[in-house]
Rosetta silent file (secondary structure, phi, psi, omega in degrees, C-alpha in Angstrom):
SEQUENCE: XXXXXXXXXXXXXXXXXXXXXXXXXXXXXXXXXXXXXXXXXXXXXXXXXXXXXXXXXXXXXXXXXXXXXXXXXXXXXXXXXXXXXXXXXXXXXXXXXXXXXXXXXXXXXXXXXXXXXXXXXXXXXXXXXXXXXXXXXXXXXXXXXXXXXXXXXXXXXXXXXXXXXXXXXXXXXXXXXXXXXXXXXXXXXXXXXXXXXXXXXXXXXXXXXXXXXXXXXXXXXXXXXXXXXXXXXXXXXXXXXXXXXXXXXXXXXXXXXXXXXXXXXXXXXXXXXXXXXXXXXXXXXXXXXXXXXXXXXXXXXXXXXXXXXXXXXXXXXXXXXXXXXXXXX
SCORE:     score description
SCORE:     0.000 S_00000001
   1 L     0.000  119.463  179.121   77.341   96.745   79.382 S_00000001
   2 L   -87.036  126.188  179.302   80.177   97.239   81.892 S_00000001
   3 L  -128.587  110.315 -177.487   83.015   99.390   80.573 S_00000001
   4 L  -108.356   12.858 -178.048   85.975   99.935   82.924 S_00000001
   5 L   -59.567  130.291  177.884   88.434  101.289   80.355 S_00000001
   6 L    81.870   -2.208 -177.775   90.647  104.010   81.817 S_00000001
   7 L   -79.372  145.974  169.075   89.351  103.465   85.368 S_00000001
   8 L   -81.150  157.045  176.747   91.575  103.439   88.447 S_00000001
   9 E  -124.840   86.307 -171.080   91.242  100.489   90.846 S_00000001
  10 L  -106.864  -38.906  176.810   91.803  102.054   94.271 S_00000001
  11 L  -161.344  152.457 -174.878   89.087  100.637   96.541 S_00000001
  12 H   -74.189  -13.672  173.361   85.923   98.613   96.028 S_00000001
  13 H   -60.568  -23.297 -178.008   83.772  101.407   97.439 S_00000001
  14 H   -81.250   -6.948 -172.420   84.320  103.044   94.014 S_00000001
  15 L  -117.991  146.846  177.842   82.697  100.137   92.133 S_00000001
  16 L   -80.346  161.229  174.655   79.117   98.958   91.740 S_00000001
  17 H   -55.110  -38.834 -179.751   78.099   95.361   92.498 S_00000001
  18 H   -63.996  -39.728  179.389   77.640   94.833   88.739 S_00000001
  19 H   -67.771  -39.502  178.054   81.188   96.039   88.016 S_00000001
  20 H   -65.943  -44.305  178.071   82.654   93.755   90.690 S_00000001
  21 H   -61.799  -36.854  177.725   80.661   90.782   89.355 S_00000001
  22 H   -62.016  -45.333  178.908   81.904   91.629   85.854 S_00000001
  23 H   -62.154  -38.057  178.009   85.534   91.504   87.002 S_00000001
  24 H   -65.396  -39.717  179.550   84.877   88.128   88.653 S_00000001
  25 H   -66.877  -41.465  178.047   83.341   86.768   85.443 S_00000001
  26 H   -63.815  -42.870  179.560   86.306   87.990   83.369 S_00000001
  27 H   -61.002  -41.793  179.697   88.723   86.443   85.896 S_00000001
  28 H   -62.903  -40.858  179.263   86.891   83.090   85.700 S_00000001
  29 H   -67.070  -40.145  179.318   87.103   83.108   81.893 S_00000001
  30 H   -68.181  -34.054  178.649   90.804   84.004   81.978 S_00000001
  31 H   -64.391  -41.193  177.716   91.461   81.231   84.512 S_00000001
  32 H   -60.999  -46.601  178.857   89.969   78.668   82.122 S_00000001
  33 H   -59.202  -44.098 -179.493   92.179   79.953   79.295 S_00000001
  34 H   -60.921  -47.767 -177.464   95.257   79.786   81.552 S_00000001
  35 H   -67.887  -28.692  179.757   94.524   76.224   82.673 S_00000001
  36 H   -89.867   -2.097  179.685   93.829   75.099   79.102 S_00000001
  37 L    72.717   24.522  179.550   96.991   76.721   77.782 S_00000001
  38 L   -86.750  119.523 -179.673   95.055   79.072   75.492 S_00000001
  39 L   -60.201  143.301  178.129   97.126   82.213   74.718 S_00000001
  40 L  -144.590   59.283 -177.711   95.473   85.504   75.695 S_00000001
  41 L   -86.946   62.258 -173.304   97.985   88.218   74.843 S_00000001
  42 L   -73.325  -16.954 -176.717   95.275   90.845   74.472 S_00000001
  43 L  -118.970   38.348 -179.015   97.483   93.772   75.564 S_00000001
  44 L   -49.447  127.765  173.986  100.525   93.005   73.419 S_00000001
  45 L    89.674  -13.179  177.457  103.155   95.730   73.598 S_00000001
  46 L   -76.598  160.658 -175.609  101.732   97.676   76.542 S_00000001
  47 E  -131.666  140.456  174.409  103.929   98.400   79.572 S_00000001
  48 E  -129.495  153.701  176.440  103.185   98.704   83.307 S_00000001
  49 E  -111.668  136.249  177.891  105.166   99.888   86.336 S_00000001
  50 E  -113.040  112.501  178.159  104.896   98.207   89.725 S_00000001
  51 E   -98.359  116.096 -179.414  105.754  100.434   92.698 S_00000001
  52 E  -118.748  101.310  172.345  106.357   98.379   95.841 S_00000001
  53 L   -87.173  -14.091  171.742  107.109  100.331   99.012 S_00000001
  54 L  -123.707  130.986 -179.462  106.167   97.147  100.911 S_00000001
  55 L   -65.038  159.141  179.452  107.593   93.805   99.776 S_00000001
  56 L  -162.598  149.059  171.353  105.255   91.015   98.690 S_00000001
  57 L   -93.424  -60.990 -172.891  105.281   87.516   97.223 S_00000001
  58 H   -65.423  -44.019 -176.090  101.714   87.057   95.949 S_00000001
  59 H   -66.239  -45.330  179.867  101.026   90.605   94.769 S_00000001
  60 H   -64.272  -49.763 -178.497  104.271   90.971   92.839 S_00000001
  61 H   -61.770  -39.690 -178.605  104.115   87.517   91.254 S_00000001
  62 H   -64.496  -45.993  179.460  100.439   87.940   90.398 S_00000001
  63 H   -65.089  -42.658 -177.172  100.932   91.296   88.667 S_00000001
  64 H   -67.159  -46.806 -179.196  104.042   90.157   86.785 S_00000001
  65 H   -68.110  -41.642  178.723  102.598   86.862   85.522 S_00000001
  66 H   -58.027  -48.011 -178.641   99.223   88.441   84.728 S_00000001
  67 H   -63.294  -43.416 -178.349  100.870   91.202   82.702 S_00000001
  68 H   -68.215  -37.390  175.011  103.175   88.822   80.837 S_00000001
  69 H   -60.361  -31.945 -179.463  100.285   86.460   80.028 S_00000001
  70 L   -85.363    1.712  176.935   98.540   89.486   78.505 S_00000001
  71 L    89.022   16.190 -173.498  101.624   90.242   76.372 S_00000001
  72 L   -99.013  160.634  170.118  102.823   93.196   78.418 S_00000001
  73 E   -94.856  151.417 -175.987  106.207   94.384   79.658 S_00000001
  74 E  -132.799  134.274  170.848  106.730   94.970   83.395 S_00000001
  75 E  -116.830  123.222  179.144  109.096   97.197   85.376 S_00000001
  76 E   -97.931  126.098  176.766  109.388   96.440   89.102 S_00000001
  77 E  -116.066  101.439 -176.166  110.335   99.320   91.411 S_00000001
  78 L   -77.930 -172.345 -176.798  111.036   97.922   94.872 S_00000001
  79 L   -54.108  -27.288  177.159  111.317   99.724   98.225 S_00000001
  80 L  -112.638   13.860 -171.694  114.631  101.303   97.135 S_00000001
  81 L   -93.557   -3.412  178.403  113.855  101.360   93.414 S_00000001
  82 L  -143.601  170.204  179.763  112.275  104.799   93.026 S_00000001
  83 L   -99.339   16.338 -176.795  112.471  108.338   94.404 S_00000001
  84 E   -53.896  117.832  175.410  108.743  108.398   95.262 S_00000001
  85 L    75.906   -8.254 -179.757  108.201  110.820   98.125 S_00000001
  86 L   -98.946  -68.703  178.048  111.954  111.072   98.825 S_00000001
  87 L  -105.111   -7.999 -178.572  113.552  113.140   96.067 S_00000001
  88 E  -137.549  135.457 -178.640  110.463  113.381   93.884 S_00000001
  89 L   -66.984  161.311  177.269  106.904  114.234   94.855 S_00000001
  90 H   -61.526  -41.828 -179.929  104.088  111.748   94.376 S_00000001
  91 H   -61.803  -43.505 -179.683  102.513  114.098   91.829 S_00000001
  92 H   -67.561  -41.469  178.352  105.736  114.354   89.812 S_00000001
  93 H   -60.243  -43.521 -179.746  106.312  110.576   89.946 S_00000001
  94 H   -59.926  -44.095 -176.782  102.770  109.953   88.682 S_00000001
  95 H   -71.891  -33.870  176.456  103.239  112.305   85.739 S_00000001
  96 H   -65.706  -51.553 -176.047  106.663  110.881   84.836 S_00000001
  97 H   -66.712  -35.753 -179.971  105.492  107.251   84.923 S_00000001
  98 H   -66.124  -22.504  177.045  102.216  108.014   83.122 S_00000001
  99 L   -80.593  -15.367 -176.042  104.267  109.370   80.234 S_00000001
 100 L  -110.274  -35.323 -172.371  106.194  106.097   79.935 S_00000001
 101 L  -113.447  162.695  178.867  103.763  103.380   81.032 S_00000001
 102 L   -93.863  -13.979  178.446  100.188  102.345   80.264 S_00000001
 103 E  -161.779  154.285 -176.924   99.346  101.505   83.883 S_00000001
 104 E  -132.996  127.194  172.598  100.802  101.905   87.379 S_00000001
 105 E  -103.320  142.637  176.395  100.450   99.608   90.401 S_00000001
 106 E  -129.682  130.780  173.423  101.156  100.857   93.924 S_00000001
 107 E  -130.246  117.649 -177.170  101.662   98.786   97.076 S_00000001
 108 L  -176.275 -125.246 -165.897  102.627  100.668  100.188 S_00000001
 109 L   -96.416 -117.700 -172.157  101.460  102.948  102.935 S_00000001
 110 L   -67.880  148.756  176.820   98.531  105.357  103.213 S_00000001
 111 H   -58.577  -29.962 -178.632   95.524  105.273  100.897 S_00000001
 112 H   -63.206  -25.492 -179.736   96.127  108.960  100.259 S_00000001
 113 H   -70.180  -49.371 -179.530   99.341  108.066   98.362 S_00000001
 114 H   -67.409  -32.133  177.243   97.644  105.818   95.801 S_00000001
 115 H   -66.555  -39.793  178.918   94.790  108.337   95.520 S_00000001
 116 H   -69.743  -39.166  175.025   97.285  111.134   94.773 S_00000001
 117 H   -55.637  -46.940 -178.915   99.101  108.960   92.223 S_00000001
 118 H   -64.921  -38.072 -178.624   95.778  108.392   90.481 S_00000001
 119 H   -61.710  -34.037 -176.514   94.865  112.072   90.659 S_00000001
 120 H  -102.349   -1.746 -178.453   98.009  113.073   88.751 S_00000001
 121 L   -97.295  141.028  175.920   98.241  110.070   86.412 S_00000001
 122 L   -93.818   -0.113  176.780   96.671  109.997   82.958 S_00000001
 123 L  -118.205  159.886 -178.772   96.832  106.174   82.960 S_00000001
 124 E   -58.180  141.190  175.821   95.025  103.711   85.280 S_00000001
 125 E  -117.441  134.327 -177.626   96.444  103.247   88.791 S_00000001
 126 E  -117.991  135.995 -179.810   95.829  100.004   90.705 S_00000001
 127 E   -88.386  111.201  177.187   96.007   99.550   94.462 S_00000001
 128 E   -88.433   -7.114  174.200   98.120   96.495   95.366 S_00000001
 129 E   152.104  133.096  167.565   97.664   97.236   99.098 S_00000001
 130 L  -130.417  177.581  178.725   97.554  100.268  101.351 S_00000001
 131 L   -60.177  -30.279 -173.254   97.140  100.591  105.109 S_00000001
 132 L   -96.204  -36.290 -172.538   93.401  101.045  104.640 S_00000001
 133 L  -139.899  153.284  179.096   92.341   98.834  101.711 S_00000001
 134 L  -140.702   68.940 -170.513   93.395   95.718   99.776 S_00000001
 135 H   -66.946  -33.417 -179.952   90.957   95.498   96.816 S_00000001
 136 H   -68.122  -33.836  177.024   92.838   93.006   94.616 S_00000001
 137 H   -63.334  -38.386 -177.721   92.910   90.525   97.510 S_00000001
 138 H   -63.201  -40.120  178.672   89.142   90.851   97.888 S_00000001
 139 H   -61.249  -41.167  178.100   88.460   89.851   94.304 S_00000001
 140 H   -64.872  -38.613 -178.557   90.519   86.694   94.825 S_00000001
 141 H   -64.695  -49.385 -177.372   88.675   85.956   98.072 S_00000001
 142 H   -73.049  -27.454  173.846   85.179   86.242   96.650 S_00000001
 143 H   -62.781  -40.973 -179.880   86.237   84.367   93.507 S_00000001
 144 H   -65.893  -41.292  177.673   87.335   81.489   95.758 S_00000001
 145 H   -64.467  -42.108 -179.501   84.021   81.564   97.654 S_00000001
 146 H   -64.714  -39.963  177.644   82.102   81.641   94.357 S_00000001
 147 H   -62.520  -36.298 -176.909   84.064   78.664   93.016 S_00000001
 148 H   -74.584  -43.952 -170.238   83.253   76.722   96.186 S_00000001
 149 H  -112.471   -7.261  179.173   79.547   77.524   96.530 S_00000001
 150 L    89.117  -20.215  177.702   78.448   78.701   93.071 S_00000001
 151 L  -157.541  163.801  177.289   77.442   82.138   94.361 S_00000001
 152 L  -112.533  -29.715 -178.050   78.448   84.679   96.987 S_00000001
 153 L   -57.870  130.966  178.597   75.180   86.524   97.629 S_00000001
 154 L    84.797   -7.494  178.538   73.654   85.430  100.940 S_00000001
 155 L   -78.512  149.855  179.704   76.805   83.615  102.098 S_00000001
 156 E   -99.846  118.651  179.296   78.153   84.298  105.593 S_00000001
 157 E  -113.026  125.179 -176.496   81.794   85.430  105.692 S_00000001
 158 E  -117.773  130.337  175.469   83.441   85.819  109.099 S_00000001
 159 E  -108.490  129.263  179.559   86.699   87.623  109.811 S_00000001
 160 E  -114.764  123.549  177.985   88.535   86.838  113.055 S_00000001
 161 L   134.790 -146.034 -179.220   91.278   89.159  114.304 S_00000001
 162 L   -78.860   95.255 -172.867   92.246   92.802  113.837 S_00000001
 163 L   -80.252    1.189  176.833   89.168   93.963  111.929 S_00000001
 164 L   -92.320   -5.713 -175.829   90.483   97.524  111.479 S_00000001
 165 L   -80.021  179.020 -174.175   93.241   96.501  109.106 S_00000001
 166 H   -61.553  -34.890  179.832   93.131   96.694  105.304 S_00000001
 167 H   -72.110  -47.252  177.944   91.852   93.119  104.949 S_00000001
 168 H   -58.313  -45.787  178.314   89.143   93.484  107.606 S_00000001
 169 H   -58.968  -48.402 -173.139   87.998   96.787  106.098 S_00000001
 170 H   -71.472  -34.365  176.002   87.957   95.454  102.552 S_00000001
 171 H   -63.455  -39.479  178.148   86.154   92.209  103.401 S_00000001
 172 H   -64.207  -41.727  179.742   83.396   94.244  105.004 S_00000001
 173 H   -64.781  -49.861 -176.649   83.144   96.452  101.898 S_00000001
 174 H   -67.337  -33.064  176.754   83.060   93.611   99.361 S_00000001
 175 H   -63.840  -44.625  178.510   80.536   91.703  101.488 S_00000001
 176 H   -62.054  -44.404 -178.008   78.250   94.734  101.574 S_00000001
 177 H   -62.890  -35.518 -173.524   78.604   95.283   97.821 S_00000001
 178 L  -103.834   11.902  174.910   77.787   91.665   96.948 S_00000001
 179 L    71.564   32.988  177.576   74.980   91.072   99.452 S_00000001
 180 L   -94.766  163.953  176.832   76.918   88.806  101.799 S_00000001
 181 E  -100.105  105.803 -175.606   76.474   88.495  105.558 S_00000001
 182 E   -99.370  133.515  173.610   79.713   89.777  107.085 S_00000001
 183 E  -129.129  136.814  171.895   80.667   89.242  110.716 S_00000001
 184 E  -113.932  132.937  177.866   83.829   90.385  112.431 S_00000001
 185 E  -110.170  110.597 -174.173   84.966   88.668  115.620 S_00000001
 186 L  -162.989  161.082  169.730   87.346   90.934  117.495 S_00000001
 187 L   -66.574  149.498 -174.065   87.834   92.875  120.717 S_00000001
 188 H   -52.609  -36.522 -177.390   85.883   96.147  120.566 S_00000001
 189 H   -68.993  -12.834  178.034   89.032   98.249  120.275 S_00000001
 190 H  -111.818   17.169  171.753   89.878   96.424  117.026 S_00000001
 191 L   -68.040  155.439  175.154   86.454   96.813  115.408 S_00000001
 192 L   -61.200  159.553  179.717   86.410   98.651  112.040 S_00000001
 193 L   -62.018  140.267 -175.161   85.955  102.428  112.146 S_00000001
 194 H   -57.820  -36.394 -178.145   82.359  103.453  112.784 S_00000001
 195 H   -65.200  -38.331  179.009   82.200  105.653  109.685 S_00000001
 196 H   -72.321  -38.312  176.741   83.133  102.726  107.408 S_00000001
 197 H   -59.791  -44.553 -179.362   80.693  100.403  109.197 S_00000001
 198 H   -62.701  -41.224  179.679   77.917  102.980  108.667 S_00000001
 199 H   -64.080  -42.065 -179.409   78.808  103.305  104.969 S_00000001
 200 H   -67.843  -37.818  177.981   78.754   99.517  104.506 S_00000001
 201 H   -66.081  -32.934  176.631   75.405   99.191  106.285 S_00000001
 202 H   -65.321  -41.463  177.500   74.034  101.831  103.950 S_00000001
 203 H   -64.612  -40.493 -178.686   75.214   99.754  100.966 S_00000001
 204 H   -59.181  -29.839 -178.649   73.658   96.617  102.529 S_00000001
 205 H   -59.185  -27.471 -179.410   70.249   98.297  102.489 S_00000001
 206 H  -103.185  -14.013 -177.075   70.207   97.923   98.700 S_00000001
 207 H  -107.451  -14.412 -178.988   72.107   94.620   98.326 S_00000001
 208 L    88.784    3.523  177.809   70.570   92.532  101.121 S_00000001
 209 L   -77.973  172.157  175.552   73.839   92.059  102.987 S_00000001
 210 E  -139.599  156.196  177.058   74.321   92.486  106.739 S_00000001
 211 E  -124.227  125.743  177.407   77.161   93.608  109.010 S_00000001
 212 E  -125.500  131.109  175.738   77.661   92.091  112.472 S_00000001
 213 E  -115.605  126.202 -178.344   80.357   93.106  114.966 S_00000001
 214 E  -145.690  149.404  174.422   80.879   90.826  117.953 S_00000001
 215 L   -91.979   -5.292 -176.497   83.440   90.085  120.653 S_00000001
 216 L  -101.370  106.693 -174.682   82.162   86.499  120.905 S_00000001
 217 H   -65.643  -33.187 -179.652   83.938   84.258  118.388 S_00000001
 218 H   -73.383  -34.972  175.627   81.502   81.376  118.829 S_00000001
 219 H   -67.483  -43.913 -176.289   78.507   83.635  118.285 S_00000001
 220 H   -69.105  -34.041 -175.799   80.135   85.276  115.258 S_00000001
 221 H   -91.881   -2.353 -179.619   81.258   82.088  113.516 S_00000001
 222 L   -57.335  125.123  176.648   77.995   80.194  114.029 S_00000001
 223 L    61.768   27.531  177.654   76.786   78.810  110.666 S_00000001
 224 L   -70.958  147.561  172.489   79.544   80.581  108.703 S_00000001
 225 L   -89.969  -32.338  178.997   80.202   79.591  105.096 S_00000001
 226 E  -142.966  134.967  176.427   83.755   80.958  105.167 S_00000001
 227 E  -116.633  131.040 -170.235   86.037   81.853  108.066 S_00000001
 228 E  -127.766  141.614  172.000   88.908   84.225  107.353 S_00000001
 229 E  -143.322  172.911 -176.994   91.838   85.464  109.398 S_00000001
 230 L  -147.213  168.064  178.152   95.027   87.479  108.954 S_00000001
 231 L   -58.457  153.330 -174.078   98.273   88.066  110.841 S_00000001
 232 L   -81.851  -21.188  175.132   97.855   89.844  114.177 S_00000001
 233 L  -126.350  120.815 -174.487  100.397   92.598  113.470 S_00000001
 234 L   -79.184  164.161  177.649  100.284   94.148  109.997 S_00000001
 235 L   -56.914  133.306  177.134  103.223   95.174  107.812 S_00000001
 236 L    93.072  -15.303  177.822  104.815   98.399  108.981 S_00000001
 237 L   -80.901  148.050 -176.404  103.488   98.193  112.526 S_00000001
 238 L   -66.040  145.842 -179.194  106.144   98.198  115.308 S_00000001
 239 L   -61.811  -24.878 -179.224  107.338   94.845  116.691 S_00000001
 240 L   -62.830  -17.458 -178.959  106.527   96.065  120.210 S_00000001
 241 H   -72.367  -18.503 -172.229  102.852   95.554  119.380 S_00000001
 242 H   -55.135  -49.142 -175.955  103.184   91.759  119.323 S_00000001
 243 H   -60.463  -45.153  179.632  102.787   91.187  123.062 S_00000001
 244 H   -64.180  -44.193 -178.182   99.715   93.426  123.318 S_00000001
 245 H   -66.475  -37.774  178.935   98.095   91.941  120.184 S_00000001
 246 H   -60.507  -44.359  179.169   98.723   88.373  121.337 S_00000001
 247 H   -64.126  -40.423 -179.160   96.888   89.077  124.587 S_00000001
 248 H   -70.568  -40.442 -167.144   94.036   90.782  122.726 S_00000001
 249 H  -105.276   -6.343  178.538   93.676   88.319  119.866 S_00000001
 250 H   -54.763  -38.029  177.673   94.563   84.914  121.303 S_00000001
 251 H   -67.208   -9.484 -176.865   90.838   84.260  122.001 S_00000001
 252 H  -107.872   14.244  175.570   90.181   84.837  118.273 S_00000001
 253 L   -62.804  137.458  178.231   92.560   82.180  116.943 S_00000001
 254 E   -84.069  110.419 -177.791   90.897   80.008  114.287 S_00000001
 255 L  -114.169  175.586  176.226   90.943   76.480  115.722 S_00000001
 256 H   -59.279  -38.893  179.909   89.268   73.196  114.826 S_00000001
 257 H   -62.712  -39.818  178.155   86.561   74.023  117.403 S_00000001
 258 H   -64.530  -44.691  179.573   85.880   77.356  115.666 S_00000001
 259 H   -64.638  -35.910  178.756   85.632   75.649  112.255 S_00000001
 260 H   -68.964  -19.264  177.556   83.269   73.019  113.700 S_00000001
 261 H   -77.459  -19.426  178.408   81.035   75.893  114.861 S_00000001
 262 L   -82.593 -175.436  176.259   80.576   76.924  111.210 S_00000001
 263 L   -64.618  153.607 -178.603   78.583   75.026  108.595 S_00000001
 264 L   -57.493  -30.912 -178.696   79.847   71.491  107.864 S_00000001
 265 L  -100.011   18.157 -178.545   81.016   72.553  104.381 S_00000001
 266 L   -64.631  151.096  178.267   82.600   75.829  105.528 S_00000001
 267 E  -114.604  157.346  177.199   85.975   76.818  104.108 S_00000001
 268 E  -107.366  134.877  179.916   88.984   78.530  105.682 S_00000001
 269 E  -127.379  151.195  178.257   90.621   81.537  103.994 S_00000001
 270 E  -158.194  135.772 -177.468   93.766   83.568  104.690 S_00000001
 271 L   -75.098  -16.455  178.698   95.472   86.232  102.558 S_00000001
 272 L    66.883  151.868    0.986   98.945   84.891  103.564 S_00000001
 273 L   -73.215  160.787 -175.345  101.638   84.801  104.784 S_00000001
 274 L  -125.403  141.283  174.239  100.437   82.923  107.871 S_00000001
 275 L   -96.893   77.758 -178.300  102.044   82.117  111.203 S_00000001
 276 L  -106.787    0.878  175.676  100.600   78.615  111.584 S_00000001
 277 L  -160.693 -170.869 -179.120  103.856   76.932  112.691 S_00000001
 278 L  -104.575   27.056 -176.246  107.469   77.743  113.582 S_00000001
 279 L   -81.630    5.604  178.270  108.808   77.116  110.072 S_00000001
 280 L  -123.183  163.514  176.735  109.808   80.759  109.477 S_00000001
 281 H   -57.468  -45.690 -179.884  112.328   83.098  111.087 S_00000001
 282 H   -64.953  -41.237  178.594  109.461   85.182  112.454 S_00000001
 283 H   -60.620  -40.927  178.180  107.626   82.075  113.668 S_00000001
 284 H   -65.369  -42.267  179.986  110.707   80.942  115.586 S_00000001
 285 H   -62.465  -41.330  179.575  111.143   84.414  117.130 S_00000001
 286 H   -63.693  -41.439  179.130  107.503   84.464  118.268 S_00000001
 287 H   -63.941  -44.883 -179.239  107.921   81.029  119.849 S_00000001
 288 H   -63.477  -37.630 -177.530  111.121   82.073  121.643 S_00000001
 289 H   -83.385  -39.760 -169.918  109.571   85.291  122.972 S_00000001
 290 H  -121.311   -4.249  176.682  105.991   84.246  123.676 S_00000001
 291 L    74.434   15.794 -179.362  105.958   80.432  123.664 S_00000001
 292 L  -100.819  130.089  176.419  103.407   80.197  120.840 S_00000001
 293 L   -93.023  -15.626  179.637  103.874   77.663  118.037 S_00000001
 294 L  -139.563  149.621 -178.416  100.788   78.943  116.166 S_00000001
 295 L  -114.547 -102.363 -170.626   99.246   82.394  115.959 S_00000001
 296 L   -69.689  -21.047  178.723   96.101   83.466  114.095 S_00000001
 297 E  -146.014  144.584  176.612   95.271   79.915  112.901 S_00000001
 298 L   -76.849  154.016  178.660   96.299   76.477  114.069 S_00000001
 299 H   -62.244  -32.747  179.434   98.330   74.292  111.755 S_00000001
 300 H   -59.304  -42.216  178.649   95.549   71.702  111.970 S_00000001
 301 H   -74.970  -44.554 -176.976   93.074   74.117  110.336 S_00000001
 302 H   -57.589  -39.292 -176.975   95.577   75.602  107.881 S_00000001
 303 L   -95.570    8.269 -174.944   96.456   72.156  106.519 S_00000001
 304 L   -79.263  170.653  178.067   92.912   70.758  106.696 S_00000001
 305 L   -70.032  -13.928  178.607   90.613   69.729  103.846 S_00000001
 306 L   -85.229  -13.590 -176.349   88.569   72.892  104.562 S_00000001
 307 E   -75.501  131.288  177.080   91.489   75.181  103.785 S_00000001
 308 L  -121.515   26.129 -171.784   91.378   76.996  100.437 S_00000001
 309 H   -66.517  -31.470 -177.913   94.343   79.309  101.039 S_00000001
 310 H   -84.569  -30.347  170.437   96.390   78.136   98.054 S_00000001
 311 H   -63.791  -42.193  178.242   93.449   78.227   95.630 S_00000001
 312 H   -61.308  -42.750  179.253   92.822   81.743   96.973 S_00000001
 313 H   -64.370  -41.719  176.815   96.480   82.680   96.387 S_00000001
 314 H   -61.462  -38.864 -177.544   96.311   81.450   92.774 S_00000001
 315 H   -67.248  -16.014  171.975   93.156   83.480   92.250 S_00000001
 316 H   -56.374  -43.772 -177.012   95.097   86.659   93.029 S_00000001
 317 H   -67.083  -44.191 -177.472   96.711   86.295   89.606 S_00000001
 318 H   -66.301  -39.693 -178.606   93.494   85.620   87.686 S_00000001
 319 H   -74.550  -37.018  175.750   91.612   88.519   89.296 S_00000001
 320 H   -64.601  -38.317  177.297   94.513   90.946   88.922 S_00000001
 321 H   -60.968  -39.959  178.892   94.709   89.932   85.260 S_00000001
 322 H   -64.071  -41.207  179.225   91.023   90.789   84.913 S_00000001
 323 H   -63.060  -47.047  179.633   91.578   94.230   86.470 S_00000001
 324 H   -60.172  -49.964 -176.581   94.520   94.987   84.161 S_00000001
 325 H   -61.175  -47.816 -173.996   92.675   93.773   81.063 S_00000001
 326 H   -71.910  -26.209  178.298   89.411   95.555   81.742 S_00000001
 327 H   -89.053  -18.694 -177.822   91.010   98.905   82.596 S_00000001
 328 H  -112.094   -8.968 -174.101   93.523   98.841   79.695 S_00000001
 329 L   -61.768    0.000    0.000   91.662   97.029   76.895 S_00000001
């Protein structure tokens, strides 16, 4: 019997494979209820606070809708909405909010911030994204893979791009936990940190998963079940990095040829937002400066029948709802 009541949700390294599978099963059941219009206000009257030091579309909407579906009230504290770390310490903020709310979400900078919030909070704290880890995104990703193939164990998941970022790190962790075959295709300088790779390989010894790091995108994506990419410069990184990253990562763009190198039924995943055309202010700026109309993925792949990016985005809400419910029920 899995019991996650009162638990923080900071990184998937803290959870067993059984606990992760449990959250996926709860999310699947909640998704059915949502689609069938069956009310599930199991946490009526509870209140949560959302601290966002980094803006977001999917994370904010997912937490707010999930909480409201569960009958909860929500307070959003945006980048200028709290005194966290400015006029009030993280420890003091945690203790103030824990006295008012039943749960606290944090999306922002270093992992140490969300860990300190959790350390001083008497209510569950959930990580909506830090520089190092993005655990709620991972649940949505593996839920999408499970919906497509019926299972995740033994499936090959390939990440192309900056594999040291929070998404690359977290995909490697969740793959190890669930017995998947994870490959990252990146230049060596953007491989995940050796200590995290070693930890994930240790986990794989008991789950049957594998970890492969390669600079050869065609070798890495061969026979993949799912190919995943992310923006080349993460939130909070300086704009000056774009030119260097473009030179480093252009060979790792997910193209039709890359997808054809995977299994015939392979799917494409992306945590979004994506620079797959010039339809955004940033996309136009990149084109004007560097002459690129597409970045980490071509528009042809993004809009293809293999793309599951919008199903994946919807699953953020169902999996976040499962995390809230199981830690607060």
